[in-house]
Amino acid sequence: MHISIISLLPELLRSPLEHSILKRARDKNILSIELIDLRTFGIGAYKQVDDYQYGGAAGMVLMIEPLVNCIESLKSVRSFDEIIYLSPDGELLNQSIANQLSLKDNLLLICGHYKGIDQRVRDHWISREISIGDYVLSGGELAACVLTDAIGRLIPGVLNDETSALTDSFQDQLLAPPVYTRPAEYGGFQVPEILLSGHQAQIENWRMEQSLQRTLERRPDLLKEE
Ligand code: ADE
């Protein structure tokens, strides 16, 4: 998979996308990520990218021309399956959207700033708008990192058996069960007996019960979704 990300602050994106699982995916050439600095498409000597909003309200808006020039130059190199604008008023990211997007070949993510981007870009160039939660961030960069991480780890071949995404929370609309490692006893706190028993079938039953219980207690809404 290839992910291009347009941003005014590409440095903010670089480090999170260069570590851990995403690093492994990139090293294995399963994932390539390209960061594009929108400023390089800015207009005039000052490389202008934003302007006051029509109608006179506070806050700057990213202009249509630099954004469209940037998008079109990327589209001349590859065709994107989705052009995604990260925005608090987009559809709420969940595991099912991450699963869908992890099957695509080419994604273009656009990070907004200030009051957002000119609506005409959203109307005519963007295919999907995604929010990572009901709160407002200073820009789309952290949201783009979250989305890239959620997608990247699901691309076939990125995770091995040990880190398999199949046992993640949300993968089956359930939260993951509790996990323990050595020692079996610490300061009087014991690891549940069943996990030391070696009875794999019973252990799996216990895990399923724990998942259900945790989901009922913490996220009963997940059990109501179809
Ligand atoms: N940009 C600003 N806030 C955001 C959010 N919650 N999700 C996605 N992009 C954003």
mmCIF file of C-alpha atoms and ligand atoms in Angstrom:
data_model
loop_
_atom_site.group_PDB
_atom_site.id
_atom_site.type_symbol
_atom_site.label_atom_id
_atom_site.label_comp_id
_atom_site.label_asym_id
_atom_site.label_seq_id
_atom_site.Cartn_x
_atom_site.Cartn_y
_atom_site.Cartn_z
ATOM 1 C CA MET A 1 0.000 0.000 0.000
ATOM 2 C CA HIS A 2 1.028 3.566 -0.621
ATOM 3 C CA ILE A 3 -0.157 6.499 1.522
ATOM 4 C CA SER A 4 0.504 10.118 0.508
ATOM 5 C CA ILE A 5 -0.135 12.737 3.178
ATOM 6 C CA ILE A 6 -0.510 16.451 2.409
ATOM 7 C CA SER A 7 0.296 18.688 5.373
ATOM 8 C CA LEU A 8 1.617 22.107 6.305
ATOM 9 C CA LEU A 9 3.602 20.455 9.118
ATOM 10 C CA PRO A 10 5.151 17.302 7.639
ATOM 11 C CA GLU A 11 7.727 17.207 10.454
ATOM 12 C CA LEU A 12 4.917 16.635 12.927
ATOM 13 C CA LEU A 13 4.051 13.451 11.055
ATOM 14 C CA ARG A 14 7.520 12.066 10.454
ATOM 15 C CA SER A 15 8.484 10.519 13.776
ATOM 16 C CA PRO A 16 5.239 8.640 14.597
ATOM 17 C CA LEU A 17 5.305 7.092 11.141
ATOM 18 C CA GLU A 18 8.937 5.965 11.461
ATOM 19 C CA HIS A 19 8.678 3.706 14.507
ATOM 20 C CA SER A 20 7.331 0.377 15.692
ATOM 21 C CA ILE A 21 4.924 -1.527 13.445
ATOM 22 C CA LEU A 22 4.768 1.171 10.750
ATOM 23 C CA LYS A 23 8.553 1.171 10.542
ATOM 24 C CA ARG A 24 8.501 -2.583 10.119
ATOM 25 C CA ALA A 25 5.853 -2.314 7.380
ATOM 26 C CA ARG A 26 7.908 0.315 5.567
ATOM 27 C CA ASP A 27 11.153 -1.647 5.966
ATOM 28 C CA LYS A 28 9.454 -4.705 4.483
ATOM 29 C CA ASN A 29 8.203 -2.556 1.572
ATOM 30 C CA ILE A 30 4.629 -3.517 2.379
ATOM 31 C CA LEU A 31 3.842 0.139 3.051
ATOM 32 C CA SER A 32 5.293 3.303 1.578
ATOM 33 C CA ILE A 33 4.473 6.720 2.992
ATOM 34 C CA GLU A 34 5.131 10.024 1.265
ATOM 35 C CA LEU A 35 4.812 13.339 3.123
ATOM 36 C CA ILE A 36 4.080 16.380 0.977
ATOM 37 C CA ASP A 37 4.591 19.893 2.317
ATOM 38 C CA LEU A 38 1.632 21.953 1.096
ATOM 39 C CA ARG A 39 3.771 25.093 1.410
ATOM 40 C CA THR A 40 5.741 24.048 -1.680
ATOM 41 C CA PHE A 41 2.498 24.596 -3.646
ATOM 42 C CA GLY A 42 1.920 28.006 -2.006
ATOM 43 C CA ILE A 43 1.196 31.041 -4.176
ATOM 44 C CA GLY A 44 3.559 33.928 -4.894
ATOM 45 C CA ALA A 45 6.802 34.975 -3.267
ATOM 46 C CA TYR A 46 5.415 34.265 0.212
ATOM 47 C CA LYS A 47 4.108 30.829 -0.752
ATOM 48 C CA GLN A 48 0.672 31.742 0.529
ATOM 49 C CA VAL A 49 -1.584 28.803 1.402
ATOM 50 C CA ASP A 50 -4.351 30.370 3.512
ATOM 51 C CA ASP A 51 -6.611 33.408 3.455
ATOM 52 C CA TYR A 52 -9.466 35.096 5.334
ATOM 53 C CA GLN A 53 -12.890 33.531 4.994
ATOM 54 C CA TYR A 54 -15.584 35.072 2.843
ATOM 55 C CA GLY A 55 -18.443 36.401 4.909
ATOM 56 C CA GLY A 56 -16.068 37.690 7.558
ATOM 57 C CA ALA A 57 -15.592 35.293 10.465
ATOM 58 C CA ALA A 58 -12.510 34.641 12.583
ATOM 59 C CA GLY A 59 -9.962 32.105 11.382
ATOM 60 C CA MET A 60 -8.021 31.404 8.217
ATOM 61 C CA VAL A 61 -8.986 28.868 5.566
ATOM 62 C CA LEU A 62 -6.642 26.804 3.379
ATOM 63 C CA MET A 63 -7.007 28.070 -0.193
ATOM 64 C CA ILE A 64 -8.317 25.986 -3.056
ATOM 65 C CA GLU A 65 -5.461 26.672 -5.518
ATOM 66 C CA PRO A 66 -2.443 25.291 -3.619
ATOM 67 C CA LEU A 67 -4.459 22.297 -2.435
ATOM 68 C CA VAL A 68 -5.795 21.430 -5.874
ATOM 69 C CA ASN A 69 -2.373 21.914 -7.508
ATOM 70 C CA CYS A 70 -0.896 19.592 -4.901
ATOM 71 C CA ILE A 71 -3.648 16.958 -5.249
ATOM 72 C CA GLU A 72 -3.501 17.052 -9.063
ATOM 73 C CA SER A 73 0.281 16.723 -9.120
ATOM 74 C CA LEU A 74 0.011 13.606 -6.917
ATOM 75 C CA LYS A 75 -2.831 12.237 -9.062
ATOM 76 C CA SER A 76 -0.643 12.573 -12.157
ATOM 77 C CA VAL A 77 1.735 10.005 -10.609
ATOM 78 C CA ARG A 78 -0.792 7.466 -9.261
ATOM 79 C CA SER A 79 -4.515 6.994 -9.035
ATOM 80 C CA PHE A 80 -5.869 7.052 -5.488
ATOM 81 C CA ASP A 81 -8.568 4.690 -4.239
ATOM 82 C CA GLU A 82 -9.653 7.291 -1.710
ATOM 83 C CA ILE A 83 -8.798 10.945 -1.109
ATOM 84 C CA ILE A 84 -9.488 11.437 2.585
ATOM 85 C CA TYR A 85 -9.857 14.722 4.429
ATOM 86 C CA LEU A 86 -9.298 14.475 8.191
ATOM 87 C CA SER A 87 -11.915 16.605 9.883
ATOM 88 C CA PRO A 88 -13.893 16.622 13.137
ATOM 89 C CA ASP A 89 -17.122 16.640 11.107
ATOM 90 C CA GLY A 90 -16.205 13.497 9.114
ATOM 91 C CA GLU A 91 -17.496 9.960 9.732
ATOM 92 C CA LEU A 92 -16.229 8.599 13.016
ATOM 93 C CA LEU A 93 -13.254 6.247 12.572
ATOM 94 C CA ASN A 94 -13.822 2.703 13.809
ATOM 95 C CA GLN A 95 -12.232 -0.712 13.289
ATOM 96 C CA SER A 96 -14.501 -1.555 10.388
ATOM 97 C CA ILE A 97 -13.417 1.563 8.442
ATOM 98 C CA ALA A 98 -9.755 0.756 9.228
ATOM 99 C CA ASN A 99 -10.296 -2.802 7.952
ATOM 100 C CA GLN A 100 -11.864 -1.529 4.702
ATOM 101 C CA LEU A 101 -9.104 1.005 4.069
ATOM 102 C CA SER A 102 -6.339 -1.520 4.797
ATOM 103 C CA LEU A 103 -7.398 -3.375 1.630
ATOM 104 C CA LYS A 104 -6.783 -0.373 -0.657
ATOM 105 C CA ASP A 105 -3.656 0.198 -2.754
ATOM 106 C CA ASN A 106 -3.290 3.978 -2.744
ATOM 107 C CA LEU A 107 -4.621 6.497 -0.247
ATOM 108 C CA LEU A 108 -4.223 10.259 -0.137
ATOM 109 C CA LEU A 109 -4.748 11.920 3.257
ATOM 110 C CA ILE A 110 -5.211 15.672 3.597
ATOM 111 C CA CYS A 111 -4.562 17.462 6.866
ATOM 112 C CA GLY A 112 -6.455 20.684 7.449
ATOM 113 C CA HIS A 113 -5.441 23.628 9.599
ATOM 114 C CA TYR A 114 -6.990 26.718 11.132
ATOM 115 C CA LYS A 115 -10.702 26.818 10.186
ATOM 116 C CA GLY A 116 -10.279 24.050 7.631
ATOM 117 C CA ILE A 117 -10.076 23.920 3.842
ATOM 118 C CA ASP A 118 -12.136 25.681 1.162
ATOM 119 C CA GLN A 119 -15.431 23.786 0.860
ATOM 120 C CA ARG A 120 -15.006 23.461 -2.929
ATOM 121 C CA VAL A 121 -12.044 21.109 -2.378
ATOM 122 C CA ARG A 122 -14.226 18.995 -0.108
ATOM 123 C CA ASP A 123 -17.071 18.997 -2.634
ATOM 124 C CA HIS A 124 -15.067 18.127 -5.740
ATOM 125 C CA TRP A 125 -11.766 16.435 -4.813
ATOM 126 C CA ILE A 126 -12.354 14.575 -1.556
ATOM 127 C CA SER A 127 -13.947 11.110 -1.623
ATOM 128 C CA ARG A 128 -14.207 10.525 2.113
ATOM 129 C CA GLU A 129 -14.020 12.564 5.321
ATOM 130 C CA ILE A 130 -12.910 10.957 8.575
ATOM 131 C CA SER A 131 -12.884 12.144 12.186
ATOM 132 C CA ILE A 132 -10.917 10.351 14.896
ATOM 133 C CA GLY A 133 -13.235 11.500 17.683
ATOM 134 C CA ASP A 134 -15.664 14.102 18.921
ATOM 135 C CA TYR A 135 -13.085 16.713 19.885
ATOM 136 C CA VAL A 136 -11.197 19.312 17.887
ATOM 137 C CA LEU A 137 -7.458 18.993 17.277
ATOM 138 C CA SER A 138 -5.220 21.853 16.154
ATOM 139 C CA GLY A 139 -4.793 20.246 12.767
ATOM 140 C CA GLY A 140 -5.317 16.991 10.905
ATOM 141 C CA GLU A 141 -1.745 15.708 11.407
ATOM 142 C CA LEU A 142 -2.297 13.717 14.602
ATOM 143 C CA ALA A 143 -5.524 12.347 13.130
ATOM 144 C CA ALA A 144 -3.623 11.303 9.967
ATOM 145 C CA CYS A 145 -1.068 9.487 12.161
ATOM 146 C CA VAL A 146 -3.833 7.690 14.044
ATOM 147 C CA LEU A 147 -5.553 6.668 10.821
ATOM 148 C CA THR A 148 -2.283 5.543 9.177
ATOM 149 C CA ASP A 149 -1.353 3.481 12.233
ATOM 150 C CA ALA A 150 -4.804 1.873 12.465
ATOM 151 C CA ILE A 151 -4.681 0.976 8.754
ATOM 152 C CA GLY A 152 -0.984 0.119 8.462
ATOM 153 C CA ARG A 153 -0.988 -2.610 11.103
ATOM 154 C CA LEU A 154 -3.859 -4.389 9.290
ATOM 155 C CA ILE A 155 -2.163 -4.660 5.897
ATOM 156 C CA PRO A 156 -1.585 -8.353 5.191
ATOM 157 C CA GLY A 157 1.984 -9.343 6.104
ATOM 158 C CA VAL A 158 2.640 -6.471 8.518
ATOM 159 C CA LEU A 159 1.782 -8.261 11.760
ATOM 160 C CA ASN A 160 3.021 -11.749 12.520
ATOM 161 C CA ASP A 161 1.158 -14.436 14.530
ATOM 162 C CA GLU A 162 2.332 -12.987 17.803
ATOM 163 C CA THR A 163 0.969 -9.548 17.117
ATOM 164 C CA SER A 164 -2.020 -10.730 15.120
ATOM 165 C CA ALA A 165 -4.722 -8.121 14.674
ATOM 166 C CA LEU A 166 -7.386 -10.819 14.874
ATOM 167 C CA THR A 167 -7.278 -10.745 18.671
ATOM 168 C CA ASP A 168 -7.465 -6.949 18.935
ATOM 169 C CA SER A 169 -10.262 -5.176 20.727
ATOM 170 C CA PHE A 170 -13.115 -4.263 18.336
ATOM 171 C CA GLN A 171 -12.112 -6.836 15.724
ATOM 172 C CA ASP A 172 -15.235 -8.855 16.638
ATOM 173 C CA GLN A 173 -17.134 -5.977 18.291
ATOM 174 C CA LEU A 174 -15.708 -7.094 21.646
ATOM 175 C CA LEU A 175 -13.040 -5.577 23.849
ATOM 176 C CA ALA A 176 -9.924 -7.723 24.302
ATOM 177 C CA PRO A 177 -9.643 -9.849 27.486
ATOM 178 C CA PRO A 178 -7.091 -9.043 30.229
ATOM 179 C CA VAL A 179 -3.515 -10.284 29.671
ATOM 180 C CA TYR A 180 -0.804 -11.319 32.138
ATOM 181 C CA THR A 181 2.875 -12.239 31.987
ATOM 182 C CA ARG A 182 5.486 -13.548 34.444
ATOM 183 C CA PRO A 183 5.728 -13.737 37.416
ATOM 184 C CA ALA A 184 2.590 -15.731 38.283
ATOM 185 C CA GLU A 185 2.498 -14.062 41.681
ATOM 186 C CA TYR A 186 3.610 -10.533 42.560
ATOM 187 C CA GLY A 187 3.175 -9.011 46.031
ATOM 188 C CA GLY A 188 0.307 -11.396 46.686
ATOM 189 C CA PHE A 189 -1.455 -10.610 43.388
ATOM 190 C CA GLN A 190 -2.064 -13.819 41.444
ATOM 191 C CA VAL A 191 -2.464 -14.498 37.748
ATOM 192 C CA PRO A 192 -5.850 -16.254 37.233
ATOM 193 C CA GLU A 193 -5.356 -20.019 37.815
ATOM 194 C CA ILE A 194 -6.999 -20.974 34.532
ATOM 195 C CA LEU A 195 -4.220 -19.313 32.491
ATOM 196 C CA LEU A 196 -1.629 -21.577 34.137
ATOM 197 C CA SER A 197 -3.703 -24.740 33.644
ATOM 198 C CA GLY A 198 -2.592 -25.598 30.110
ATOM 199 C CA HIS A 199 -6.215 -26.414 29.109
ATOM 200 C CA GLN A 200 -6.348 -24.454 25.880
ATOM 201 C CA ALA A 201 -10.063 -24.879 25.247
ATOM 202 C CA GLN A 202 -10.957 -23.765 28.764
ATOM 203 C CA ILE A 203 -8.556 -20.845 28.471
ATOM 204 C CA GLU A 204 -10.277 -19.740 25.257
ATOM 205 C CA ASN A 205 -13.683 -19.979 26.996
ATOM 206 C CA TRP A 206 -12.382 -17.906 29.883
ATOM 207 C CA ARG A 207 -11.029 -15.288 27.484
ATOM 208 C CA MET A 208 -14.345 -15.077 25.661
ATOM 209 C CA GLU A 209 -16.224 -14.675 28.970
ATOM 210 C CA GLN A 210 -13.814 -11.948 30.065
ATOM 211 C CA SER A 211 -14.199 -10.162 26.724
ATOM 212 C CA LEU A 212 -17.984 -10.247 26.984
ATOM 213 C CA GLN A 213 -17.960 -9.107 30.595
ATOM 214 C CA ARG A 214 -15.560 -6.252 29.869
ATOM 215 C CA THR A 215 -17.592 -5.157 26.848
ATOM 216 C CA LEU A 216 -20.845 -5.262 28.846
ATOM 217 C CA GLU A 217 -19.306 -3.195 31.633
ATOM 218 C CA ARG A 218 -17.386 -0.669 29.584
ATOM 219 C CA ARG A 219 -18.899 -0.499 26.095
ATOM 220 C CA PRO A 220 -22.399 -2.036 26.078
ATOM 221 C CA ASP A 221 -23.070 0.049 22.938
ATOM 222 C CA LEU A 222 -20.758 -2.278 20.965
ATOM 223 C CA LEU A 223 -23.001 -5.274 21.667
ATOM 224 C CA LYS A 224 -26.052 -3.466 20.307
ATOM 225 C CA GLU A 225 -24.550 -2.696 16.880
ATOM 226 C CA GLU A 226 -25.433 -5.070 14.028
HETATM 227 N N1 ADE B 1 -8.858 17.755 12.672
HETATM 228 C C1 ADE B 1 -9.179 18.454 13.776
HETATM 229 N N2 ADE B 1 -9.836 17.697 14.646
HETATM 230 C C2 ADE B 1 -9.977 16.462 14.081
HETATM 231 C C3 ADE B 1 -10.584 15.252 14.490
HETATM 232 N N3 ADE B 1 -11.209 15.114 15.654
HETATM 233 N N4 ADE B 1 -10.517 14.202 13.640
HETATM 234 C C4 ADE B 1 -9.918 14.336 12.446
HETATM 235 N N5 ADE B 1 -9.322 15.453 12.019
HETATM 236 C C5 ADE B 1 -9.349 16.511 12.812
#
